[in-house]
Amino acid sequence: MDPLPLPPPIIIKRNSSKLYHVMHLGLSFLFIFMSFGVAQLFQTSSDHARSGAVALFIVYGVFSLSNLLLSSYLTQIFGLKLTLFLSSLTYVSFVAMNISYNKYALYTASALLGLGAALIWTAQGSYVLILAREHETLNMMGISSQLGYFNGLFNSIFAMNQTLGNVIAALLFYYKVKESRIFIVMSVVGALGSLSILFLKNVKQEQKEKRSVLSSVSLLINPRMLFIMPIICYVGLSWTYIYGSIPPLILNNSLKFFAFVCFGLTSALSSIFFGKLSDHFHKRLVILFIGCCSHLLIYILLFTIWFPPIDQTKVFIFLIITCWLGVGDAIFATQLYSVLGMFFTSDNTKRPSSDIFANVKFLQAGSCAIGFFYNNYFNFKIQTVVIASTLGFGMVMLIICHYGFYSLDSEEKTIDNSDKVYKAVPLDQQ
Protein backbone atom coordinates (compact mmCIF):
# COMPACT_ATOMS: atom_id res chain seq x y z
CA MET A 1 0.00 0.00 0.00
CA ASP A 2 1.44 3.32 -1.09
CA PRO A 3 1.86 5.87 1.68
CA LEU A 4 -0.47 8.81 1.63
CA PRO A 5 1.05 11.90 0.03
CA LEU A 6 2.24 14.52 2.47
CA PRO A 7 0.33 17.82 2.45
CA PRO A 8 2.15 20.75 0.93
CA PRO A 9 4.24 22.69 3.45
CA ILE A 10 2.65 25.77 4.94
CA ILE A 11 4.72 28.79 4.03
CA ILE A 12 4.29 31.81 6.23
CA LYS A 13 5.26 34.97 4.42
CA ARG A 14 6.47 37.78 6.56
CA ASN A 15 4.30 40.85 6.08
CA SER A 16 6.47 43.96 5.89
CA SER A 17 3.65 46.35 5.03
CA LYS A 18 3.34 47.40 8.68
CA LEU A 19 6.93 48.59 8.63
CA TYR A 20 6.16 50.65 5.55
CA HIS A 21 3.35 52.48 7.35
CA VAL A 22 5.63 53.22 10.32
CA MET A 23 8.19 54.65 7.90
CA HIS A 24 5.47 56.74 6.22
CA LEU A 25 4.44 58.19 9.59
CA GLY A 26 8.07 58.81 10.49
CA LEU A 27 8.66 60.73 7.26
CA SER A 28 5.56 62.86 7.85
CA PHE A 29 6.81 63.72 11.33
CA LEU A 30 10.28 64.38 9.94
CA PHE A 31 8.98 67.22 7.75
CA ILE A 32 6.67 68.65 10.41
CA PHE A 33 9.28 68.67 13.16
CA MET A 34 12.07 69.71 10.82
CA SER A 35 10.35 73.08 10.62
CA PHE A 36 9.23 73.17 14.25
CA GLY A 37 12.68 72.23 15.58
CA VAL A 38 14.26 75.22 13.87
CA ALA A 39 11.55 77.51 15.30
CA GLN A 40 11.93 76.06 18.81
CA LEU A 41 15.72 76.40 18.81
CA PHE A 42 15.34 79.95 17.50
CA GLN A 43 12.92 80.89 20.30
CA THR A 44 15.43 80.32 23.10
CA SER A 45 18.44 81.97 21.48
CA SER A 46 17.13 84.89 19.39
CA ASP A 47 16.82 88.59 20.24
CA HIS A 48 13.39 87.74 21.69
CA ALA A 49 14.70 84.88 23.83
CA ARG A 50 12.68 85.82 26.95
CA SER A 51 9.32 86.01 25.16
CA GLY A 52 10.39 82.88 23.25
CA ALA A 53 10.87 81.03 26.54
CA VAL A 54 7.41 82.22 27.65
CA ALA A 55 5.96 80.95 24.36
CA LEU A 56 7.51 77.51 24.93
CA PHE A 57 6.24 77.54 28.52
CA ILE A 58 2.72 78.12 27.13
CA VAL A 59 3.21 75.33 24.58
CA TYR A 60 4.23 72.74 27.13
CA GLY A 61 1.81 73.94 29.81
CA VAL A 62 -1.20 73.59 27.50
CA PHE A 63 0.34 70.39 26.13
CA SER A 64 0.40 68.90 29.62
CA LEU A 65 -3.14 69.93 30.62
CA SER A 66 -4.57 68.81 27.27
CA ASN A 67 -3.04 65.37 27.73
CA LEU A 68 -4.63 65.08 31.14
CA LEU A 69 -8.09 66.25 30.09
CA LEU A 70 -8.66 65.95 26.36
CA SER A 71 -6.17 64.09 24.15
CA SER A 72 -7.25 60.49 24.79
CA TYR A 73 -10.94 61.44 24.63
CA LEU A 74 -10.64 63.46 21.41
CA THR A 75 -8.42 60.87 19.75
CA GLN A 76 -11.10 58.24 20.35
CA ILE A 77 -13.71 60.54 18.79
CA PHE A 78 -11.80 61.75 15.72
CA GLY A 79 -9.81 58.62 14.97
CA LEU A 80 -6.04 58.42 14.66
CA LYS A 81 -5.55 59.63 11.07
CA LEU A 82 -7.76 62.74 11.33
CA THR A 83 -6.27 63.58 14.73
CA LEU A 84 -2.75 63.37 13.30
CA PHE A 85 -3.64 65.66 10.38
CA LEU A 86 -5.53 68.36 12.29
CA SER A 87 -2.98 68.55 15.09
CA SER A 88 -0.08 68.79 12.62
CA LEU A 89 -1.57 72.04 11.28
CA THR A 90 -0.98 73.70 14.66
CA TYR A 91 2.77 73.11 14.21
CA VAL A 92 2.71 74.77 10.80
CA SER A 93 0.86 77.80 12.21
CA PHE A 94 3.39 78.17 15.05
CA VAL A 95 6.31 78.18 12.60
CA ALA A 96 4.50 80.65 10.33
CA MET A 97 4.05 83.08 13.23
CA ASN A 98 7.81 83.60 13.22
CA ILE A 99 7.75 85.05 9.69
CA SER A 100 6.67 88.41 11.10
CA TYR A 101 7.28 88.57 14.85
CA ASN A 102 4.37 89.58 17.06
CA LYS A 103 4.55 88.57 20.69
CA TYR A 104 0.84 88.09 21.31
CA ALA A 105 0.19 86.31 18.02
CA LEU A 106 3.04 83.98 18.95
CA TYR A 107 1.50 83.31 22.37
CA THR A 108 -1.86 82.47 20.75
CA ALA A 109 -0.19 80.09 18.30
CA SER A 110 1.68 78.56 21.24
CA ALA A 111 -1.56 77.76 23.07
CA LEU A 112 -3.02 76.13 19.94
CA LEU A 113 0.20 74.19 19.44
CA GLY A 114 0.00 72.89 23.02
CA LEU A 115 -3.38 71.31 22.26
CA GLY A 116 -2.16 70.03 18.90
CA ALA A 117 0.96 68.52 20.43
CA ALA A 118 -1.10 66.59 22.98
CA LEU A 119 -3.26 65.14 20.23
CA ILE A 120 -0.50 64.34 17.73
CA TRP A 121 1.71 62.47 20.22
CA THR A 122 -1.17 60.52 21.74
CA ALA A 123 -2.28 59.47 18.25
CA GLN A 124 1.29 58.68 17.17
CA GLY A 125 1.92 56.38 20.13
CA SER A 126 -1.34 54.52 19.53
CA TYR A 127 -0.73 54.27 15.77
CA VAL A 128 2.74 52.71 16.13
CA LEU A 129 1.59 50.37 18.92
CA ILE A 130 -1.38 49.10 16.88
CA LEU A 131 0.84 48.52 13.84
CA ALA A 132 3.36 46.62 15.96
CA ARG A 133 0.61 44.39 17.38
CA GLU A 134 -0.79 43.71 13.91
CA HIS A 135 2.70 42.86 12.63
CA GLU A 136 3.29 40.43 15.50
CA THR A 137 -0.05 38.73 14.91
CA LEU A 138 0.38 38.40 11.13
CA ASN A 139 3.89 36.99 11.50
CA MET A 140 3.12 34.75 14.50
CA MET A 141 5.58 36.57 16.75
CA GLY A 142 5.50 36.91 20.51
CA ILE A 143 3.60 39.77 22.10
CA SER A 144 5.82 42.84 22.57
CA SER A 145 8.62 41.19 20.56
CA GLN A 146 8.63 43.98 17.94
CA LEU A 147 7.80 47.04 20.04
CA GLY A 148 11.43 48.09 20.37
CA TYR A 149 12.08 47.76 16.65
CA PHE A 150 8.92 49.61 15.60
CA ASN A 151 9.54 52.45 18.05
CA GLY A 152 13.20 52.54 17.07
CA LEU A 153 12.35 52.66 13.36
CA PHE A 154 9.91 55.52 13.85
CA ASN A 155 12.28 57.47 16.11
CA SER A 156 15.26 56.98 13.81
CA ILE A 157 13.37 58.55 10.90
CA PHE A 158 11.76 61.20 13.10
CA ALA A 159 15.10 62.14 14.71
CA MET A 160 16.53 62.99 11.30
CA ASN A 161 14.47 66.20 11.50
CA GLN A 162 17.21 67.53 13.77
CA THR A 163 19.84 66.80 11.15
CA LEU A 164 18.08 67.99 8.01
CA GLY A 165 16.29 70.95 9.59
CA ASN A 166 19.40 72.26 11.28
CA VAL A 167 21.54 71.78 8.15
CA ILE A 168 19.09 73.94 6.21
CA ALA A 169 18.90 76.55 8.99
CA ALA A 170 22.68 76.60 9.45
CA LEU A 171 23.25 77.19 5.74
CA LEU A 172 20.59 79.89 5.58
CA PHE A 173 22.08 81.69 8.58
CA TYR A 174 25.58 81.23 7.17
CA TYR A 175 24.57 82.97 3.93
CA LYS A 176 22.76 85.65 5.97
CA VAL A 177 19.30 84.96 4.54
CA LYS A 178 16.59 87.08 6.19
CA GLU A 179 14.87 85.40 9.12
CA SER A 180 11.45 85.93 7.54
CA ARG A 181 12.51 83.97 4.46
CA ILE A 182 13.94 81.19 6.61
CA PHE A 183 10.59 80.70 8.31
CA ILE A 184 8.69 80.87 5.01
CA VAL A 185 10.81 77.91 3.85
CA MET A 186 10.25 76.10 7.14
CA SER A 187 6.48 76.68 6.97
CA VAL A 188 6.32 75.12 3.50
CA VAL A 189 8.34 72.13 4.70
CA GLY A 190 5.95 71.63 7.65
CA ALA A 191 2.90 71.90 5.38
CA LEU A 192 4.27 69.12 3.16
CA GLY A 193 4.51 66.87 6.21
CA SER A 194 0.91 67.63 7.17
CA LEU A 195 -0.35 66.82 3.67
CA SER A 196 1.49 63.50 3.62
CA ILE A 197 -0.47 62.36 6.70
CA LEU A 198 -3.62 62.33 4.54
CA PHE A 199 -2.13 59.36 2.65
CA LEU A 200 -1.51 57.26 5.77
CA LYS A 201 -3.23 53.93 6.13
CA ASN A 202 -6.30 53.93 8.37
CA VAL A 203 -5.83 51.60 11.33
CA LYS A 204 -8.56 50.12 13.46
CA GLN A 205 -8.51 51.47 17.00
CA GLU A 206 -9.21 49.26 19.96
CA GLN A 207 -12.94 48.85 20.52
CA LYS A 208 -13.36 49.93 24.11
CA GLU A 209 -16.33 50.94 26.17
CA LYS A 210 -17.24 54.63 26.12
CA ARG A 211 -15.09 56.58 28.51
CA SER A 212 -15.36 60.00 30.12
CA VAL A 213 -12.96 62.88 29.56
CA LEU A 214 -11.20 62.14 32.87
CA SER A 215 -11.10 58.35 32.45
CA SER A 216 -7.38 58.26 31.63
CA VAL A 217 -6.40 60.12 34.82
CA SER A 218 -6.74 56.99 36.98
CA LEU A 219 -3.77 55.44 35.18
CA LEU A 220 -1.51 57.90 37.00
CA ILE A 221 -1.98 55.96 40.26
CA ASN A 222 -1.32 52.56 38.69
CA PRO A 223 1.63 50.97 40.59
CA ARG A 224 3.60 50.32 37.42
CA MET A 225 3.13 53.92 36.27
CA LEU A 226 4.26 55.23 39.66
CA PHE A 227 7.58 53.41 39.32
CA ILE A 228 8.38 54.75 35.86
CA MET A 229 6.87 58.22 36.42
CA PRO A 230 10.18 59.81 37.63
CA ILE A 231 12.11 58.81 34.49
CA ILE A 232 9.23 59.97 32.28
CA CYS A 233 9.37 63.36 34.03
CA TYR A 234 13.13 63.40 33.56
CA VAL A 235 12.70 63.05 29.79
CA GLY A 236 10.51 66.17 29.81
CA LEU A 237 13.09 68.12 31.82
CA SER A 238 15.87 66.90 29.52
CA TRP A 239 14.07 68.47 26.53
CA THR A 240 14.12 71.79 28.39
CA TYR A 241 17.83 71.42 29.06
CA ILE A 242 18.70 70.34 25.52
CA TYR A 243 16.60 72.97 23.74
CA GLY A 244 16.62 75.71 26.38
CA SER A 245 19.93 75.57 28.24
CA ILE A 246 22.38 74.20 25.66
CA PRO A 247 21.69 76.53 22.64
CA PRO A 248 22.67 79.78 24.46
CA LEU A 249 26.11 78.25 25.16
CA ILE A 250 26.85 78.43 21.41
CA LEU A 251 27.00 82.06 20.31
CA ASN A 252 27.37 81.58 16.55
CA ASN A 253 24.01 80.73 14.94
CA SER A 254 25.56 78.69 12.13
CA LEU A 255 27.65 76.64 14.57
CA LYS A 256 24.66 76.24 16.87
CA PHE A 257 22.55 74.61 14.16
CA PHE A 258 25.43 72.45 12.91
CA ALA A 259 25.97 71.17 16.48
CA PHE A 260 22.33 70.12 16.61
CA VAL A 261 22.79 68.38 13.27
CA CYS A 262 25.10 66.04 15.18
CA PHE A 263 22.46 65.65 17.89
CA GLY A 264 19.84 64.61 15.33
CA LEU A 265 22.12 62.25 13.42
CA THR A 266 23.33 60.53 16.58
CA SER A 267 19.78 60.22 17.88
CA ALA A 268 18.54 58.73 14.59
CA LEU A 269 21.27 56.08 14.40
CA SER A 270 20.98 55.24 18.11
CA SER A 271 17.20 54.85 17.88
CA ILE A 272 17.28 52.12 15.26
CA PHE A 273 20.28 50.40 16.88
CA PHE A 274 19.04 50.32 20.47
CA GLY A 275 15.43 49.66 19.41
CA LYS A 276 16.44 46.50 17.58
CA LEU A 277 18.96 45.55 20.28
CA SER A 278 16.30 45.60 22.99
CA ASP A 279 14.12 43.12 21.05
CA HIS A 280 17.01 40.64 20.76
CA PHE A 281 18.96 41.36 23.93
CA HIS A 282 15.86 41.54 26.19
CA LYS A 283 17.71 43.71 28.73
CA ARG A 284 15.85 47.01 28.70
CA LEU A 285 17.16 48.07 32.10
CA VAL A 286 20.77 47.67 30.92
CA ILE A 287 20.08 49.77 27.82
CA LEU A 288 18.31 52.44 29.89
CA PHE A 289 21.33 52.50 32.20
CA ILE A 290 23.57 53.21 29.17
CA GLY A 291 21.30 56.15 28.31
CA CYS A 292 21.53 57.36 31.89
CA CYS A 293 25.33 57.24 31.84
CA SER A 294 25.56 59.11 28.51
CA HIS A 295 23.53 62.03 29.89
CA LEU A 296 25.09 62.00 33.35
CA LEU A 297 28.59 62.18 31.86
CA ILE A 298 27.70 65.40 30.02
CA TYR A 299 26.10 66.95 33.11
CA ILE A 300 29.22 66.25 35.17
CA LEU A 301 31.50 67.74 32.50
CA LEU A 302 29.32 70.85 32.16
CA PHE A 303 29.25 71.27 35.93
CA THR A 304 33.02 70.99 36.27
CA ILE A 305 35.57 71.47 33.46
CA TRP A 306 33.20 72.80 30.74
CA PHE A 307 31.30 75.26 32.88
CA PRO A 308 30.20 78.28 30.76
CA PRO A 309 31.32 80.49 29.23
CA ILE A 310 32.83 77.85 26.95
CA ASP A 311 35.66 78.78 24.59
CA GLN A 312 33.86 79.20 21.25
CA THR A 313 36.93 78.06 19.31
CA LYS A 314 36.74 74.56 20.87
CA VAL A 315 34.07 73.26 18.53
CA PHE A 316 34.71 69.65 19.57
CA ILE A 317 33.20 70.38 23.01
CA PHE A 318 29.84 71.30 21.50
CA LEU A 319 29.92 68.24 19.25
CA ILE A 320 30.64 65.90 22.17
CA ILE A 321 27.81 67.46 24.20
CA THR A 322 25.20 67.17 21.45
CA CYS A 323 26.26 63.67 20.34
CA TRP A 324 26.12 62.11 23.79
CA LEU A 325 22.85 63.84 24.61
CA GLY A 326 21.52 62.43 21.32
CA VAL A 327 22.45 58.87 22.31
CA GLY A 328 20.64 59.13 25.64
CA ASP A 329 17.61 60.84 24.12
CA ALA A 330 17.23 57.99 21.60
CA ILE A 331 17.51 55.32 24.27
CA PHE A 332 14.88 56.87 26.51
CA ALA A 333 12.51 57.43 23.57
CA THR A 334 12.67 53.83 22.32
CA GLN A 335 12.92 51.91 25.59
CA LEU A 336 10.29 53.75 27.61
CA TYR A 337 7.69 53.29 24.87
CA SER A 338 8.53 49.59 24.69
CA VAL A 339 8.17 49.21 28.46
CA LEU A 340 4.86 51.10 28.46
CA GLY A 341 3.48 49.03 25.60
CA MET A 342 4.44 45.83 27.41
CA PHE A 343 3.18 46.96 30.83
CA PHE A 344 -0.26 48.21 29.88
CA THR A 345 -1.53 46.58 26.69
CA SER A 346 -2.10 43.33 28.59
CA ASP A 347 -3.63 45.17 31.54
CA ASN A 348 -6.93 43.55 32.50
CA THR A 349 -8.57 46.97 32.73
CA LYS A 350 -8.57 46.96 28.90
CA ARG A 351 -7.41 50.54 28.56
CA PRO A 352 -7.09 52.01 25.08
CA SER A 353 -3.52 52.76 24.06
CA SER A 354 -4.43 56.44 23.77
CA ASP A 355 -4.84 56.52 27.57
CA ILE A 356 -1.29 55.27 28.03
CA PHE A 357 0.36 57.81 25.76
CA ALA A 358 -1.85 60.68 26.97
CA ASN A 359 -0.55 60.10 30.51
CA VAL A 360 3.05 59.85 29.34
CA LYS A 361 2.86 63.10 27.40
CA PHE A 362 1.04 64.79 30.30
CA LEU A 363 3.99 64.00 32.56
CA GLN A 364 6.65 64.87 30.00
CA ALA A 365 5.04 68.10 28.88
CA GLY A 366 4.30 69.18 32.45
CA SER A 367 7.95 68.63 33.38
CA CYS A 368 9.02 70.50 30.26
CA ALA A 369 6.80 73.48 31.12
CA ILE A 370 8.24 73.58 34.65
CA GLY A 371 11.73 73.47 33.18
CA PHE A 372 11.15 76.39 30.81
CA PHE A 373 9.64 78.33 33.72
CA TYR A 374 12.50 77.87 36.20
CA ASN A 375 15.13 78.42 33.48
CA ASN A 376 14.23 82.11 33.64
CA TYR A 377 15.18 82.24 37.34
CA PHE A 378 17.89 79.60 37.93
CA ASN A 379 21.45 79.88 36.69
CA PHE A 380 23.07 77.19 34.54
CA LYS A 381 24.74 75.41 37.47
CA ILE A 382 21.46 74.99 39.38
CA GLN A 383 19.71 73.80 36.21
CA THR A 384 22.41 71.14 35.77
CA VAL A 385 22.10 69.96 39.39
CA VAL A 386 18.29 69.69 39.09
CA ILE A 387 18.40 67.70 35.85
CA ALA A 388 21.14 65.33 37.07
CA SER A 389 19.34 64.70 40.37
CA THR A 390 16.08 63.92 38.59
CA LEU A 391 17.86 61.45 36.31
CA GLY A 392 19.52 59.69 39.23
CA PHE A 393 16.23 59.34 41.12
CA GLY A 394 14.47 58.06 38.00
CA MET A 395 17.05 55.33 37.43
CA VAL A 396 16.92 54.23 41.07
CA MET A 397 13.15 53.82 40.78
CA LEU A 398 13.54 51.76 37.60
CA ILE A 399 16.03 49.46 39.32
CA ILE A 400 13.69 49.00 42.30
CA CYS A 401 10.79 48.33 39.94
CA HIS A 402 12.70 45.75 37.88
CA TYR A 403 14.28 43.76 40.69
CA GLY A 404 11.61 44.20 43.34
CA PHE A 405 8.23 44.32 41.60
CA TYR A 406 7.76 44.36 37.79
CA SER A 407 10.25 43.13 35.20
CA LEU A 408 11.11 45.65 32.49
CA ASP A 409 12.14 42.82 30.15
CA SER A 410 9.08 40.57 30.03
CA GLU A 411 5.40 40.50 30.90
CA GLU A 412 6.07 39.13 34.36
CA LYS A 413 5.67 40.30 37.91
CA THR A 414 8.89 39.85 39.84
CA ILE A 415 7.20 39.23 43.18
CA ASP A 416 3.79 37.79 43.96
CA ASN A 417 3.01 39.47 47.29
CA SER A 418 -0.10 37.42 47.90
CA ASP A 419 1.76 34.35 49.15
CA LYS A 420 5.25 35.86 49.67
CA VAL A 421 6.73 33.40 47.18
CA TYR A 422 9.17 34.71 44.63
CA LYS A 423 7.96 33.64 41.23
CA ALA A 424 6.98 34.99 37.84
CA VAL A 425 3.33 35.98 37.53
CA PRO A 426 1.87 37.17 34.20
CA LEU A 427 0.66 40.77 34.30
CA ASP A 428 -2.82 39.85 33.11
CA GLN A 429 -3.26 37.73 36.27
CA GLN A 430 -2.56 40.60 38.65
Tab-separated table of C-alpha atoms in Angstrom, residues 277-279 281-293 331 334-336 338-339 395-403 406-410:
chain	number	residue	atom	x	y	z
A	277	LEU	CA	18.959	45.554	20.275
A	278	SER	CA	16.297	45.604	22.994
A	279	ASP	CA	14.116	43.121	21.051
A	281	PHE	CA	18.957	41.358	23.934
A	282	HIS	CA	15.855	41.543	26.190
A	283	LYS	CA	17.711	43.707	28.726
A	284	ARG	CA	15.853	47.008	28.699
A	285	LEU	CA	17.163	48.072	32.096
A	286	VAL	CA	20.767	47.673	30.922
A	287	ILE	CA	20.078	49.773	27.816
A	288	LEU	CA	18.309	52.439	29.894
A	289	PHE	CA	21.332	52.504	32.198
A	290	ILE	CA	23.565	53.211	29.167
A	291	GLY	CA	21.305	56.150	28.313
A	292	CYS	CA	21.527	57.365	31.893
A	293	CYS	CA	25.332	57.244	31.837
A	331	ILE	CA	17.514	55.320	24.267
A	334	THR	CA	12.672	53.830	22.324
A	335	GLN	CA	12.923	51.910	25.585
A	336	LEU	CA	10.286	53.747	27.608
A	338	SER	CA	8.535	49.593	24.687
A	339	VAL	CA	8.168	49.209	28.456
A	395	MET	CA	17.053	55.333	37.428
A	396	VAL	CA	16.925	54.229	41.072
A	397	MET	CA	13.145	53.815	40.784
A	398	LEU	CA	13.542	51.755	37.596
A	399	ILE	CA	16.028	49.455	39.316
A	400	ILE	CA	13.689	49.002	42.301
A	401	CYS	CA	10.791	48.326	39.935
A	402	HIS	CA	12.701	45.754	37.877
A	403	TYR	CA	14.278	43.762	40.695
A	406	TYR	CA	7.765	44.358	37.794
A	407	SER	CA	10.253	43.130	35.199
A	408	LEU	CA	11.109	45.646	32.487
A	409	ASP	CA	12.137	42.823	30.148
A	410	SER	CA	9.084	40.574	30.033
